[in-house]
PDB file of C-alpha atoms in Angstrom:
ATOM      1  CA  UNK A   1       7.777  15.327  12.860  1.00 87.00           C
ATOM      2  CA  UNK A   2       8.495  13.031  15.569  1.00 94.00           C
ATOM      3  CA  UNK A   3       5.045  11.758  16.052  1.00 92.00           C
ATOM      4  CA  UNK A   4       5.081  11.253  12.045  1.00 94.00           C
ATOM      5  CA  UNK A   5       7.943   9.392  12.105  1.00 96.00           C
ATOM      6  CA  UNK A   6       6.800   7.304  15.410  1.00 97.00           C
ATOM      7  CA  UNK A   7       3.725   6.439  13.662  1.00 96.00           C
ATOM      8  CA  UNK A   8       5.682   5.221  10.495  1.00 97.00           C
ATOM      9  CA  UNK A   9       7.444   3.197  12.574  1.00 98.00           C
ATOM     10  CA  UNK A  10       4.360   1.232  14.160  1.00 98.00           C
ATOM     11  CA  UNK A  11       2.949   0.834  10.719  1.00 98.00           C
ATOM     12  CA  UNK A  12       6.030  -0.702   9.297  1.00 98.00           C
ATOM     13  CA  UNK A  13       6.214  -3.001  11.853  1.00 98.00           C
ATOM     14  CA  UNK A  14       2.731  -3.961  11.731  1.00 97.00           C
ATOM     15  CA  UNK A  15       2.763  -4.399   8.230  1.00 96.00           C
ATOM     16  CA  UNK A  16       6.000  -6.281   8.112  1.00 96.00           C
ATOM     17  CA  UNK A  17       4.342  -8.510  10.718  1.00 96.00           C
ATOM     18  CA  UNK A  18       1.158  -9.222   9.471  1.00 95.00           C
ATOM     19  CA  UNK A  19       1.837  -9.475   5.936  1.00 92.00           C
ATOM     20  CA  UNK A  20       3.494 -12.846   7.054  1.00 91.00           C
ATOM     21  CA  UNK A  21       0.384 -13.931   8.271  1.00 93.00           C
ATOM     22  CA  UNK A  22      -2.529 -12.705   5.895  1.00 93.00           C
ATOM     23  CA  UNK A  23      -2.655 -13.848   2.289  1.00 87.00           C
ATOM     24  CA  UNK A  24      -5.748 -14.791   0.649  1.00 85.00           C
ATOM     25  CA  UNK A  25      -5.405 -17.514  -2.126  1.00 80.00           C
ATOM     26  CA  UNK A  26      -8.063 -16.598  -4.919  1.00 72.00           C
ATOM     27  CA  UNK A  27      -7.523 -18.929  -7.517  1.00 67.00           C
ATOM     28  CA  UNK A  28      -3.480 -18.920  -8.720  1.00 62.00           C
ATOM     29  CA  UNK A  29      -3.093 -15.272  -6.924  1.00 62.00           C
ATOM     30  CA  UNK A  30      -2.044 -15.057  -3.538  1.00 70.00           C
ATOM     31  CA  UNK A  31      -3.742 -11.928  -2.660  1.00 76.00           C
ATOM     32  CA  UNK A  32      -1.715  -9.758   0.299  1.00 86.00           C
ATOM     33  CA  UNK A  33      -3.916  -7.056   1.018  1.00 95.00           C
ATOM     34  CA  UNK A  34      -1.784  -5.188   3.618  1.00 96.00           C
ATOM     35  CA  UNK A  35       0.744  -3.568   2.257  1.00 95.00           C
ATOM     36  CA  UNK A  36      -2.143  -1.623   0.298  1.00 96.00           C
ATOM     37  CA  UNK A  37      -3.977  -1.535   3.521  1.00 97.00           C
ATOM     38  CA  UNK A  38      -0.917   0.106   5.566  1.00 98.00           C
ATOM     39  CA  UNK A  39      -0.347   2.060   2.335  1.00 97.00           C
ATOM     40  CA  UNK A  40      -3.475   4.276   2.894  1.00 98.00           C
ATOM     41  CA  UNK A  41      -3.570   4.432   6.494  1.00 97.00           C
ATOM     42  CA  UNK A  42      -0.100   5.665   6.376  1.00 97.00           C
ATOM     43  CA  UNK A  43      -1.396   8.260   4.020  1.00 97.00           C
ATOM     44  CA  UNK A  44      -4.029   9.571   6.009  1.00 96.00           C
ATOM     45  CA  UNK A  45      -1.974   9.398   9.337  1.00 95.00           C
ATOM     46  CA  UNK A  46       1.459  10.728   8.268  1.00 95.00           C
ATOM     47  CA  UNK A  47       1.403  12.668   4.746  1.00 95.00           C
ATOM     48  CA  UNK A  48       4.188  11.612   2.546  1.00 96.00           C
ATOM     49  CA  UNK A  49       6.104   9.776   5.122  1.00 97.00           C
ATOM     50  CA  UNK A  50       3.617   6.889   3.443  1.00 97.00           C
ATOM     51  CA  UNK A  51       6.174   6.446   0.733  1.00 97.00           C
ATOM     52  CA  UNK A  52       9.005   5.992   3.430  1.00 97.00           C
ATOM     53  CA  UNK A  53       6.875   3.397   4.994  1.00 98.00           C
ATOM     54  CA  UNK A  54       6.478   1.438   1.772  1.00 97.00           C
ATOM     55  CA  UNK A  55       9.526   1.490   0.612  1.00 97.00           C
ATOM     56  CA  UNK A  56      11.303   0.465   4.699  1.00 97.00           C
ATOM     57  CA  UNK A  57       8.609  -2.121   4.630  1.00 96.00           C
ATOM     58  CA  UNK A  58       9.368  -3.976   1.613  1.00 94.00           C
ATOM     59  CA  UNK A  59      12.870  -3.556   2.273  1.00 96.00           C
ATOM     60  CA  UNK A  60      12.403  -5.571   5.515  1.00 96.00           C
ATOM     61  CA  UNK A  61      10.053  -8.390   4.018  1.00 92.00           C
ATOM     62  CA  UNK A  62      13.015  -8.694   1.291  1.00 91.00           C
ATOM     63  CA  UNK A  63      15.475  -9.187   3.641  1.00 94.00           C
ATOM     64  CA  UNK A  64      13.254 -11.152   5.790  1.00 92.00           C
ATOM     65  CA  UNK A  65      12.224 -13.591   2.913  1.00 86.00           C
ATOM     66  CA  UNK A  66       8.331 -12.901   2.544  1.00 83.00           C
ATOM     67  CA  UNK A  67       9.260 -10.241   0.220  1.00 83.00           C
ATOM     68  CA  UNK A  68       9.808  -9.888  -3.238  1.00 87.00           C
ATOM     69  CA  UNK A  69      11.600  -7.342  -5.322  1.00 90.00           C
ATOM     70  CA  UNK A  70       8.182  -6.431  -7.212  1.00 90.00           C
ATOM     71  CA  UNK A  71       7.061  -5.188  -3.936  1.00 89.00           C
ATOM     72  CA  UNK A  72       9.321  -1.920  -4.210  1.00 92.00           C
ATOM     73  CA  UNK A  73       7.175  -0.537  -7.565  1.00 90.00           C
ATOM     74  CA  UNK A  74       3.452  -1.759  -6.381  1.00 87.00           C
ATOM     75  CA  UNK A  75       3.650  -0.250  -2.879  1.00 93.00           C
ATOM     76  CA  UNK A  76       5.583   3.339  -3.340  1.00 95.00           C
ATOM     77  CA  UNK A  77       3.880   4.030  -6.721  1.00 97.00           C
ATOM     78  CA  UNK A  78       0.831   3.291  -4.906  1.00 97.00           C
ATOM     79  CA  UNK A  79       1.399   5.337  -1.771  1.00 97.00           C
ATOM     80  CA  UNK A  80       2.669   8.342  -3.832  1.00 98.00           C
ATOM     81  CA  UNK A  81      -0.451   8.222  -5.951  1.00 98.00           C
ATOM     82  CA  UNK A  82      -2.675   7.482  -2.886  1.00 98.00           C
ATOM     83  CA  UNK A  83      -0.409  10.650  -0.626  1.00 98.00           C
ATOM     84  CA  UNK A  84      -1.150  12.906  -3.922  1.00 98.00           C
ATOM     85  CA  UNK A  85      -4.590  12.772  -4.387  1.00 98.00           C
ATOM     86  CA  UNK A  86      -5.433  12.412  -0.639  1.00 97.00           C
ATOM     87  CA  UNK A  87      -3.553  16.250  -0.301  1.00 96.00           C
ATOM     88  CA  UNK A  88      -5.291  17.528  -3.583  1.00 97.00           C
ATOM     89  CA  UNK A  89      -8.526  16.248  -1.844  1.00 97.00           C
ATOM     90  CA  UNK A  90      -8.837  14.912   1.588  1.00 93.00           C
ATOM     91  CA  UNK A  91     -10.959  12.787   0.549  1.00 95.00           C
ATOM     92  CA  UNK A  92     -10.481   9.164   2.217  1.00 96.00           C
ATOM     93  CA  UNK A  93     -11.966   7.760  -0.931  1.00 97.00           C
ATOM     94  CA  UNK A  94      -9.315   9.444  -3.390  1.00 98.00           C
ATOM     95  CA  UNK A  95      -6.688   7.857  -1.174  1.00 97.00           C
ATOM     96  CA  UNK A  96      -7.806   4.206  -1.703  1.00 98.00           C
ATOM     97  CA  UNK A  97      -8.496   5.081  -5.377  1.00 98.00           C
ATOM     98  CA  UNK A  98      -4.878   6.425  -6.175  1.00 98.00           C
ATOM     99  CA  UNK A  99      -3.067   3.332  -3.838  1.00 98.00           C
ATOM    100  CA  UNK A 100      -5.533   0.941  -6.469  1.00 98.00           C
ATOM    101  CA  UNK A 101      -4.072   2.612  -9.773  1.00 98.00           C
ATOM    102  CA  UNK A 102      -0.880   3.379  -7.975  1.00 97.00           C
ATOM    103  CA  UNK A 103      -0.237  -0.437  -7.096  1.00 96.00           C
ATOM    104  CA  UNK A 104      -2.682  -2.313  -9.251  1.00 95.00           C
ATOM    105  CA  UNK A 105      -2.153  -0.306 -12.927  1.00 96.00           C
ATOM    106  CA  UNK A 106       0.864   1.769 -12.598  1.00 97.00           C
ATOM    107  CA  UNK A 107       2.883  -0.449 -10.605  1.00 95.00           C
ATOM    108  CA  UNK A 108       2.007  -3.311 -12.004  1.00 94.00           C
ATOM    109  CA  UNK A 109       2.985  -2.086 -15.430  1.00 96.00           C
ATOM    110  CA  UNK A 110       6.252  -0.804 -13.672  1.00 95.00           C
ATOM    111  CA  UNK A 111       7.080  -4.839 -12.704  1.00 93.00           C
ATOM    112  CA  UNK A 112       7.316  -5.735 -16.571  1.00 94.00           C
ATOM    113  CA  UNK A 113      11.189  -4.275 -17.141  1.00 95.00           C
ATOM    114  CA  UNK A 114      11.685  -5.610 -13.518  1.00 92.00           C
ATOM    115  CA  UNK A 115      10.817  -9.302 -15.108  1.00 94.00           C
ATOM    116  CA  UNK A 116      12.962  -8.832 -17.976  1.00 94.00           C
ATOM    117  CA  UNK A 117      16.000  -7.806 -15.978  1.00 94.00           C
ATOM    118  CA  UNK A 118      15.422 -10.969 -13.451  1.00 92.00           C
ATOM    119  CA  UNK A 119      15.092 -13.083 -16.437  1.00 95.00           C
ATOM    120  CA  UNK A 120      12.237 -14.297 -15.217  1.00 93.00           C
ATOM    121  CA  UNK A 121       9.310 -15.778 -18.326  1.00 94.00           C
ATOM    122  CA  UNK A 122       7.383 -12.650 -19.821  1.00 95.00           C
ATOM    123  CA  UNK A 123       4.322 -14.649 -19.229  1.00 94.00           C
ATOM    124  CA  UNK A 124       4.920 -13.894 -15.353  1.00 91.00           C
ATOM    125  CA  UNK A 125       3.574 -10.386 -16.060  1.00 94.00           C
ATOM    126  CA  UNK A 126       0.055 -12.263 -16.245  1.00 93.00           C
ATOM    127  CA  UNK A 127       0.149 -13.883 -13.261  1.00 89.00           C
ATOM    128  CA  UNK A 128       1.360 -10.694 -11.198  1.00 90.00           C
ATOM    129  CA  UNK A 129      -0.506  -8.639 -12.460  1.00 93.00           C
ATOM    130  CA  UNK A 130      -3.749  -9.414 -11.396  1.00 92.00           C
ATOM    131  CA  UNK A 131      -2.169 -10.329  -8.213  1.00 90.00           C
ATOM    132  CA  UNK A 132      -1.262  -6.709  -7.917  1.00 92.00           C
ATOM    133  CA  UNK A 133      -5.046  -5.463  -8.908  1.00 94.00           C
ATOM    134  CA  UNK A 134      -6.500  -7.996  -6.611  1.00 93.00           C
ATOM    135  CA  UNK A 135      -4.504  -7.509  -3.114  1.00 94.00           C
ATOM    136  CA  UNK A 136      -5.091  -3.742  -3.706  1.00 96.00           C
ATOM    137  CA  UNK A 137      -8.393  -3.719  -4.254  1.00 97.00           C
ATOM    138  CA  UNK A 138      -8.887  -5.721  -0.963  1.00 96.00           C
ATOM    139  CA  UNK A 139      -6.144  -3.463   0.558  1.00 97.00           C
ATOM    140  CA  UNK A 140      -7.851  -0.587  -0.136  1.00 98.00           C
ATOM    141  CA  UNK A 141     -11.242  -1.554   0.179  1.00 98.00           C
ATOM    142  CA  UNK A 142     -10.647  -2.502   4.107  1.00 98.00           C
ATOM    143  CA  UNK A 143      -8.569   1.036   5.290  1.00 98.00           C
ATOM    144  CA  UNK A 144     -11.199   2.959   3.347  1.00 98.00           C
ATOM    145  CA  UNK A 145     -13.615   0.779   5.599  1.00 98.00           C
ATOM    146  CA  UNK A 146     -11.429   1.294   8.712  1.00 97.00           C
ATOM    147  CA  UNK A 147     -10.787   5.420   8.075  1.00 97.00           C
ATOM    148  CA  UNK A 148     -14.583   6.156   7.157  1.00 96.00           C
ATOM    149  CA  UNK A 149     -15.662   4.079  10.800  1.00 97.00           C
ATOM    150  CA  UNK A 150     -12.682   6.549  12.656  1.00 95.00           C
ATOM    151  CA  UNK A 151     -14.101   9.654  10.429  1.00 94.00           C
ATOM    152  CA  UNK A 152     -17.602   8.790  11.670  1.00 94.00           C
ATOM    153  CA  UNK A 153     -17.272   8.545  15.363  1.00 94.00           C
ATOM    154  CA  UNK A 154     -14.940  11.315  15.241  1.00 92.00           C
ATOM    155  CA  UNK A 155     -11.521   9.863  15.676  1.00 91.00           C
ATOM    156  CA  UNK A 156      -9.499  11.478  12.987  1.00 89.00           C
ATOM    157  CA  UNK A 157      -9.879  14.391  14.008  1.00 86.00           C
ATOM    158  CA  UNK A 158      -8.297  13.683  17.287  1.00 80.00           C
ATOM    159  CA  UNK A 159      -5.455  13.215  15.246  1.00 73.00           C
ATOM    160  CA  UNK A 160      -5.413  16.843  13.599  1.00 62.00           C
ATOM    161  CA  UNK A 161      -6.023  15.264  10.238  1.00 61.00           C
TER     162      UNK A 161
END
């Protein structure tokens, strides 16, 4: 449990960190890929302690100011779905798969009462949305990347995963 819980650690501080620095504008969306990125590596490294992860991480980056409130629904929804279907599984695949309906569908349907209770415009959904479907997709796409490279030359299983 400790090494679980050491590991969470690093990846909430690396994600807290580097979500500061990483956003890809495409278009109106400001694409920030990793929190989904983080999201599955957390899976894969430390079980269910993922959805800890997300939900200390956003916590931070909403105190910290590069964080909003919608983060909360996009990144535990995503790294519950992602944790699920990587156990059911172990399939690296299935993780990034659930953390992109998790976050991207799910999630992002999750923001809409979240925009009514801010009193925030209804047409926000639009724009956040895809924003949520986008940084996942990239999110995802790279740790699936990262894992099947560390599956490959053997690394994971150094880590009794």
């Amino acid at each position: 449990m400790t090494r679980k819980m050491t590991i969470t650690s690093v990846l909430v501080a690396l994600n807290v960190v580097l979500s500061m620095f990483i956003i890809i504008p495409i278009g109106p969306i400001r694409a920030a890929p990793v929190q989904h990125l983080i999201n599955v590596l957390s899976v894969v490294f430390t079980g269910p302690w993922a959805i800890v992860q997300a939900f200390l991480s956003s916590t931070i980056r909403i105190m910290m100011g590069t964080g909003s409130p919608f983060a909360y629904p996009g990144s535990m929804i995503g790294a519950l779905l992602a944790f699920i279907l990587y156990r059911r599984f172990r399939k690296i695949g299935l993780s990034a798969v659930g953390e992109v309906i998790g976050t991207g569908i799910i999630g992002s349907l999750t923001t809409f009462p979240l925009i009514m209770v801010l009193g925030l415009d209804r047409d926000f959904f639009w724009v956040l949305a895809p924003a949520f479907l986008v940084s996942t997709m990239i999110g995802s796409a790279v740790s699936w990347f990262l894992l099947r490279q560390l599956e490959e030359k053997g690394i994971l299983k150094q880590f009794n995963i």
